[in-house]
CSV table of N, CA and C and ligand atoms in Angstrom, one decimal:
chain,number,residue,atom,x,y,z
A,931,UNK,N,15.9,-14.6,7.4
A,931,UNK,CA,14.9,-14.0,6.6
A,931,UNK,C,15.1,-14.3,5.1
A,932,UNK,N,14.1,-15.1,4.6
A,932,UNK,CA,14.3,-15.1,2.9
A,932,UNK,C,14.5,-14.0,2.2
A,933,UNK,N,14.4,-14.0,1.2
A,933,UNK,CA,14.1,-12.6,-0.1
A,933,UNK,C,13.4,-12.6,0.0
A,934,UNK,N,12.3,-13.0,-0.2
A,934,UNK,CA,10.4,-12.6,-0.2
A,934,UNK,C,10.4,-11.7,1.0
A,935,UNK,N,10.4,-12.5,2.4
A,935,UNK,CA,10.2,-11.4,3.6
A,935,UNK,C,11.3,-10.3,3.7
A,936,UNK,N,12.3,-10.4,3.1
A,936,UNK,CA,12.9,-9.2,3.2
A,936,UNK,C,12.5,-8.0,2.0
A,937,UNK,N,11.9,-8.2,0.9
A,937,UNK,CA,11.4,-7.3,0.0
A,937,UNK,C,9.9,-7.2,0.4
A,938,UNK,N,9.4,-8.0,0.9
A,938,UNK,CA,8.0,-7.8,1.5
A,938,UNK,C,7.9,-6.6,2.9
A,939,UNK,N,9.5,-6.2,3.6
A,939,UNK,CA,9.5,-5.7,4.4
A,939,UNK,C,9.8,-4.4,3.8
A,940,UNK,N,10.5,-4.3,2.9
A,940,UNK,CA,10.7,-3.2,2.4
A,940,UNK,C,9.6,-2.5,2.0
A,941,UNK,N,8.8,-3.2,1.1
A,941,UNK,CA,7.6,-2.5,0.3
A,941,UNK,C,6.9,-1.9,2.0
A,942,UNK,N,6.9,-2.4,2.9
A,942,UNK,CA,5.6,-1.9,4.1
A,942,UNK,C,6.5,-0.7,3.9
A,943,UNK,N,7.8,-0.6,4.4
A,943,UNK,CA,8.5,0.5,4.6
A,943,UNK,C,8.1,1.9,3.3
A,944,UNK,N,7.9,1.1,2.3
A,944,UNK,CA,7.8,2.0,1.3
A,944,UNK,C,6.5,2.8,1.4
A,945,UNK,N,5.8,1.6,1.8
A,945,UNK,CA,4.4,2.2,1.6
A,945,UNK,C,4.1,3.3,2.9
A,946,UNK,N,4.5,3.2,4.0
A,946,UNK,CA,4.8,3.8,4.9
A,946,UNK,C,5.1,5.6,4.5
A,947,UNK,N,6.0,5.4,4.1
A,947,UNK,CA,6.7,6.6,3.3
A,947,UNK,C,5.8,7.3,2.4
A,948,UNK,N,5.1,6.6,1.2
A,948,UNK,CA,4.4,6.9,0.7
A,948,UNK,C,3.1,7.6,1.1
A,949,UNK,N,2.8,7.1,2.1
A,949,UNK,CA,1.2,7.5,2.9
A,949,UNK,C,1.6,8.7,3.4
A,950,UNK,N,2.8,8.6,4.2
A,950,UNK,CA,3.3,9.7,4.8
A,950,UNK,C,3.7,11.4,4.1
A,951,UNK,N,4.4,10.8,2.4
A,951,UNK,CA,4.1,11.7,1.8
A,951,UNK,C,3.0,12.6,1.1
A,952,UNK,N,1.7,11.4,1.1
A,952,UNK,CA,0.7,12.1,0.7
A,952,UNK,C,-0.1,12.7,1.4
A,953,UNK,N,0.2,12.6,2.6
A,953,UNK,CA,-0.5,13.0,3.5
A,953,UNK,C,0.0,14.9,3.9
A,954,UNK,N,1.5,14.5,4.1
A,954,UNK,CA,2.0,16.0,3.6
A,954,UNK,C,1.3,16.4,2.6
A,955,UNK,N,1.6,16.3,1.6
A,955,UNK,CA,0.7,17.4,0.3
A,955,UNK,C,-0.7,17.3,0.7
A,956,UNK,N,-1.2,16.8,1.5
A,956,UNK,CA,-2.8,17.3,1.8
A,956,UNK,C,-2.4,18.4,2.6
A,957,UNK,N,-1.6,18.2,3.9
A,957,UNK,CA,-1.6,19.2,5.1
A,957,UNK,C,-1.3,20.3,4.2
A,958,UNK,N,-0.2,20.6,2.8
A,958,UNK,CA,0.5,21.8,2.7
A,958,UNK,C,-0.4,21.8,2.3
A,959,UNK,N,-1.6,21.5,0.9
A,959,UNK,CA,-2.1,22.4,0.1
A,959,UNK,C,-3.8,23.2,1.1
A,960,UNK,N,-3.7,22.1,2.4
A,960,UNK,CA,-4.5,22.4,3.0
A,960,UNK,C,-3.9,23.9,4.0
A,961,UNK,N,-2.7,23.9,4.3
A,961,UNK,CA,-2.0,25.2,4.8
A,961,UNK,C,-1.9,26.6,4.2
A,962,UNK,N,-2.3,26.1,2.6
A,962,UNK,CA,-2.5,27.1,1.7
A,962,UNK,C,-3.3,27.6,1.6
A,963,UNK,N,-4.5,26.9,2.0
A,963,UNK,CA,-6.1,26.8,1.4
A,963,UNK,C,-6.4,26.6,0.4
A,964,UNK,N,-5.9,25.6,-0.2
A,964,UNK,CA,-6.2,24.7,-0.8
A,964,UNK,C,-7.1,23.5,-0.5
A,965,UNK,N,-7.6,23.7,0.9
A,965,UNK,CA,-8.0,21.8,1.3
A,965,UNK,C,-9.4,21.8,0.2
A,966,UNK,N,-9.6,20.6,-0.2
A,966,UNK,CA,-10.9,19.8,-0.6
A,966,UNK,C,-10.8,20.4,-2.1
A,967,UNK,N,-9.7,21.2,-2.6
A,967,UNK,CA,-9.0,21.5,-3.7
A,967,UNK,C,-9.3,20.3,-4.9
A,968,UNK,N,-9.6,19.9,-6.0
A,968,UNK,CA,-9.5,18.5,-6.6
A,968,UNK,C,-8.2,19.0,-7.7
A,969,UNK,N,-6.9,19.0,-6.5
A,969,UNK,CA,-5.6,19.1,-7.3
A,969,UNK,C,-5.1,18.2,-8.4
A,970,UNK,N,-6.2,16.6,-8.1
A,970,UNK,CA,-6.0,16.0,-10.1
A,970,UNK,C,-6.5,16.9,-10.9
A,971,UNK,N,-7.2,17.3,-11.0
A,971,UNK,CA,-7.8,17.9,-12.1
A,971,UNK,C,-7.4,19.7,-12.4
A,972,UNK,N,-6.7,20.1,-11.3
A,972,UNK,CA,-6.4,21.0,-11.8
A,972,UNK,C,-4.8,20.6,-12.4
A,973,UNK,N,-4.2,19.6,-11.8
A,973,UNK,CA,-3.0,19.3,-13.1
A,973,UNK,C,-3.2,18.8,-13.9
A,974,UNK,N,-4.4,18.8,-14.2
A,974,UNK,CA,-4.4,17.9,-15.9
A,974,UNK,C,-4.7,19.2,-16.5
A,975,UNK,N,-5.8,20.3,-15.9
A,975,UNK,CA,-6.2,21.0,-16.9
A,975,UNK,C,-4.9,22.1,-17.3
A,976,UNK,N,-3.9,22.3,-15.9
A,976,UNK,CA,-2.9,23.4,-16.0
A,976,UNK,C,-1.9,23.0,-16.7
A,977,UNK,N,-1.4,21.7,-16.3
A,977,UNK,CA,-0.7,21.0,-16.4
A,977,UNK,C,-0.3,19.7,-17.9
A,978,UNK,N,-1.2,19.2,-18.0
A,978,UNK,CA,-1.2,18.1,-18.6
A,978,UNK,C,-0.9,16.9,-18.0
A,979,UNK,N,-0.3,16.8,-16.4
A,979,UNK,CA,0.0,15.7,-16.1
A,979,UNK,C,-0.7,15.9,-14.8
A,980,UNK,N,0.0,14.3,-14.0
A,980,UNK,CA,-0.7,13.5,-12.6
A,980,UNK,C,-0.1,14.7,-11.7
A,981,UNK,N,-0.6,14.6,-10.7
A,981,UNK,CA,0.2,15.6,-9.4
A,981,UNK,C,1.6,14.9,-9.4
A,982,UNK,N,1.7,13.4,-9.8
A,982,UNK,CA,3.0,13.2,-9.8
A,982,UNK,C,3.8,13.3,-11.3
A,983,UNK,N,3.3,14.2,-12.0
A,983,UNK,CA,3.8,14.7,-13.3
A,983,UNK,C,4.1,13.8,-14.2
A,984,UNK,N,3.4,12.3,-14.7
A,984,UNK,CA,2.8,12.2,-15.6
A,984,UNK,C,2.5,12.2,-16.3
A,985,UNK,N,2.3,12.2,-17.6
A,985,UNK,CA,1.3,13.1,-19.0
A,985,UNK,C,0.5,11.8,-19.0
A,986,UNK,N,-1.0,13.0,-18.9
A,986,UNK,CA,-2.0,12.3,-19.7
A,986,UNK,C,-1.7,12.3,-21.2
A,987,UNK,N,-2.7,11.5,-21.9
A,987,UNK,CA,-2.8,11.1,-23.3
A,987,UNK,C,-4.1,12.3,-23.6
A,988,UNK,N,-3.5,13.4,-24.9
A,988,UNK,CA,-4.5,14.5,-25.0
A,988,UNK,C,-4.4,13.7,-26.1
A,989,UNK,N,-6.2,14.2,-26.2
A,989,UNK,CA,-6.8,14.2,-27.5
A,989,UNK,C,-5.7,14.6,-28.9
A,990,UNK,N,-5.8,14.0,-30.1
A,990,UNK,CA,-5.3,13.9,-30.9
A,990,UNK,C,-5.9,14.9,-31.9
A,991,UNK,N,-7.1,15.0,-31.9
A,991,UNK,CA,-7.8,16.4,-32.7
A,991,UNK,C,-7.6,17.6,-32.7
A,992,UNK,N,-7.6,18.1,-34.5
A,992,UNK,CA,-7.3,19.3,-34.5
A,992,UNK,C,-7.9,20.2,-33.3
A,993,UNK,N,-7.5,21.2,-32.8
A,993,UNK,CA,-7.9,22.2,-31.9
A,993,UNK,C,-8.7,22.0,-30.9
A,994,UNK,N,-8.4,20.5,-30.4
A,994,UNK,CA,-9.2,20.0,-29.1
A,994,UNK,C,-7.8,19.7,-28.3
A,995,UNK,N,-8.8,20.5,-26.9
A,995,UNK,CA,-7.8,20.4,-26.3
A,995,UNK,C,-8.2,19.5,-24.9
A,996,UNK,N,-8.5,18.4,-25.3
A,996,UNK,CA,-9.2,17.2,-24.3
A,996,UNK,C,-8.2,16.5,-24.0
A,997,UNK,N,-8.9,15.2,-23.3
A,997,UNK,CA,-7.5,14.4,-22.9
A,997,UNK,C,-8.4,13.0,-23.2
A,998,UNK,N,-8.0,11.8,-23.1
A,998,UNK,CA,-8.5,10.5,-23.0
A,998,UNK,C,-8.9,9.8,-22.1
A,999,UNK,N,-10.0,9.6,-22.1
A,999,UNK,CA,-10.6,8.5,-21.1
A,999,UNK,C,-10.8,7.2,-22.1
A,1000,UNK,N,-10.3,5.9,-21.0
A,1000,UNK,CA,-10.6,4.9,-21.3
A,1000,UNK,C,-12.3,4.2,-20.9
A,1001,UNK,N,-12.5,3.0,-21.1
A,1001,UNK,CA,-13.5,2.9,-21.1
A,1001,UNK,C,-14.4,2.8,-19.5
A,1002,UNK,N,-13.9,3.2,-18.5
A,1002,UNK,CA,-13.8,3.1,-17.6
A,1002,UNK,C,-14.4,4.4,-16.9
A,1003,UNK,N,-14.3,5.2,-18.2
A,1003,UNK,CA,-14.1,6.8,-17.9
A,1003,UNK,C,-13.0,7.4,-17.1
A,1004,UNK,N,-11.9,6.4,-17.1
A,1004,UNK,CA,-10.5,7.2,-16.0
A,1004,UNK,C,-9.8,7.5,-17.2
A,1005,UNK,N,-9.4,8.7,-16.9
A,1005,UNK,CA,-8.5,9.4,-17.7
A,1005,UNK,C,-6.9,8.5,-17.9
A,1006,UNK,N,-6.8,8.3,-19.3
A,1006,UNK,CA,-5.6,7.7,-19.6
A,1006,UNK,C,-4.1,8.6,-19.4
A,1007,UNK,N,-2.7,7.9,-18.9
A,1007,UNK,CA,-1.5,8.0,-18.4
A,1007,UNK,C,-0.6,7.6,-19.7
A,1008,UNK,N,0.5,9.0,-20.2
A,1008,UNK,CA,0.9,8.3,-21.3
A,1008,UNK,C,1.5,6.8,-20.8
A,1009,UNK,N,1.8,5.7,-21.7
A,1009,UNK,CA,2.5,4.6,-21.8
A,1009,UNK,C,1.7,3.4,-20.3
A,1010,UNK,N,0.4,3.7,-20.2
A,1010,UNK,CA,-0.4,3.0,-18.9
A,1010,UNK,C,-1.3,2.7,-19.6
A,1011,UNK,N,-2.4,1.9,-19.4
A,1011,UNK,CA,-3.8,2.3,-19.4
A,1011,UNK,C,-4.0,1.2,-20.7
A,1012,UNK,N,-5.6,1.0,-20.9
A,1012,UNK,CA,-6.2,0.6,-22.1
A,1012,UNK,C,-6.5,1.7,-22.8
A,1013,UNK,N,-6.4,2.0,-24.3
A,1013,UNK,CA,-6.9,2.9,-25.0
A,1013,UNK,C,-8.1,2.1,-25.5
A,1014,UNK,N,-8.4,1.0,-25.4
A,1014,UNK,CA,-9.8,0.1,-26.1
A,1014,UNK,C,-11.2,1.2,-26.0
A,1015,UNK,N,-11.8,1.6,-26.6
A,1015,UNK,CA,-13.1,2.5,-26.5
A,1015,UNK,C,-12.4,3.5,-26.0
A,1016,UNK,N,-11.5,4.2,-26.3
A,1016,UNK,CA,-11.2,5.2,-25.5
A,1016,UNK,C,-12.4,6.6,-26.2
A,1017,UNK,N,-12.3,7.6,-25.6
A,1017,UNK,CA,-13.2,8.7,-25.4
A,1017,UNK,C,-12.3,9.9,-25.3
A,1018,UNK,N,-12.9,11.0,-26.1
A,1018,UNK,CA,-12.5,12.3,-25.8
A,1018,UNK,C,-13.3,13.1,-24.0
A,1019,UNK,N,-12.6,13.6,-23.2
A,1019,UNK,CA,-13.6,14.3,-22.2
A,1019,UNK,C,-14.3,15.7,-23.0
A,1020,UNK,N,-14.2,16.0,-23.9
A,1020,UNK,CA,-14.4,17.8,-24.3
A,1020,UNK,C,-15.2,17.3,-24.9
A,1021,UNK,N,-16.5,17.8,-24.7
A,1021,UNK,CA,-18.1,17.9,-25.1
A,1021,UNK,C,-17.8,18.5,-26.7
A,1022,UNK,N,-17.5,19.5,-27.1
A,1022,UNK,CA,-16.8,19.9,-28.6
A,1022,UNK,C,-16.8,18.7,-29.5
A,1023,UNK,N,-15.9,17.9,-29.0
A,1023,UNK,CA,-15.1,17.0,-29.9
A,1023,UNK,C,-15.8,15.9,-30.6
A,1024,UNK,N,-15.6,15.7,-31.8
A,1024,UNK,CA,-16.0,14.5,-32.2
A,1024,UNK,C,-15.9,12.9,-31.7
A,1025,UNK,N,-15.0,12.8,-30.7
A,1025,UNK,CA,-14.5,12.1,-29.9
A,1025,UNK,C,-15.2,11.6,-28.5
A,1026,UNK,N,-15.6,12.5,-28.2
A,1026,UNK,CA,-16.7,12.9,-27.4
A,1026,UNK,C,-17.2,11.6,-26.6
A,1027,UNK,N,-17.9,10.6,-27.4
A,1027,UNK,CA,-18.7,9.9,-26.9
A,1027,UNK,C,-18.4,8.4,-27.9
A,1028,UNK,N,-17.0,8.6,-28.3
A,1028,UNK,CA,-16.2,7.7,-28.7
A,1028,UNK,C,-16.2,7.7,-30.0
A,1029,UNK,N,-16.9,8.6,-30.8
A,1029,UNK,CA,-16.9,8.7,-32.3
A,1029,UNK,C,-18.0,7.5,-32.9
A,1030,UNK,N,-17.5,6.4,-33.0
A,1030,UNK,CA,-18.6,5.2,-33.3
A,1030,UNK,C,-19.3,4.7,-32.5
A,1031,UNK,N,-18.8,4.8,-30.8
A,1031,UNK,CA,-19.7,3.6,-29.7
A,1031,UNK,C,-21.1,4.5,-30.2
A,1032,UNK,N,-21.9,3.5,-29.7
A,1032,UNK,CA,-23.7,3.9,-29.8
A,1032,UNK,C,-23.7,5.4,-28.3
A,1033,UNK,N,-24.7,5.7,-28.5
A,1033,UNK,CA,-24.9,7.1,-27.5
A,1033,UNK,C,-25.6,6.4,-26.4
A,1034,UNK,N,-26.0,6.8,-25.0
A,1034,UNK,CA,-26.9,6.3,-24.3
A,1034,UNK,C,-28.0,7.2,-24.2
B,1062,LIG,ZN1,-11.0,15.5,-28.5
């Protein structure tokens, strides 16, 4: 077996693992009653980070308490992501709707 098929076998294993773990945190939060829950978003808003803890990139404005979307509208991950056109999510903010981009 080369290196490629032997790290190529790994990652299945990983990913394996991986699926398996996310699939636990559905069953638990669904054991909770939590199912159909939108647990991103309540760790960004409780939290500030990913369910896998994370930090989003918050808004930089005084007394906004937003977070950053890229142009994509996906919410930006510290040290990840394009900030290009990035956007405040808080309707408040002057950031809002990118500060300069045109409105639609
Ligand atoms: Zn803001």
């Amino acid at each position: 077996m080369t290196d490629t098929q032997q790290l190529l076998e790994e990652i299945k294993v990983l990913q394996t693992k991986l699926s398996k773990a996310e699939g636990a945190l559905n069953l638990a939060l669904s054991h909770l009653g939590y199912a159909d829950v939108d647990h991103d978003s309540y760790m960004r808003t409780e939290y500030g980070c990913t369910v896998y803890g994370d930090d989003y990139v918050s808004c930089h404005c005084e007394d906004c308490e937003g977070y950053v979307l890229d142009k994509y509208g996906s919410y930006i991950i510290e040290g990840q992501g394009n900030s290009e056109s990035a956007r405040c999510d808080n309707d408040d903010c002057c950031y809002f709707d990118g500060g300069s981009e045109e409105n639609q």
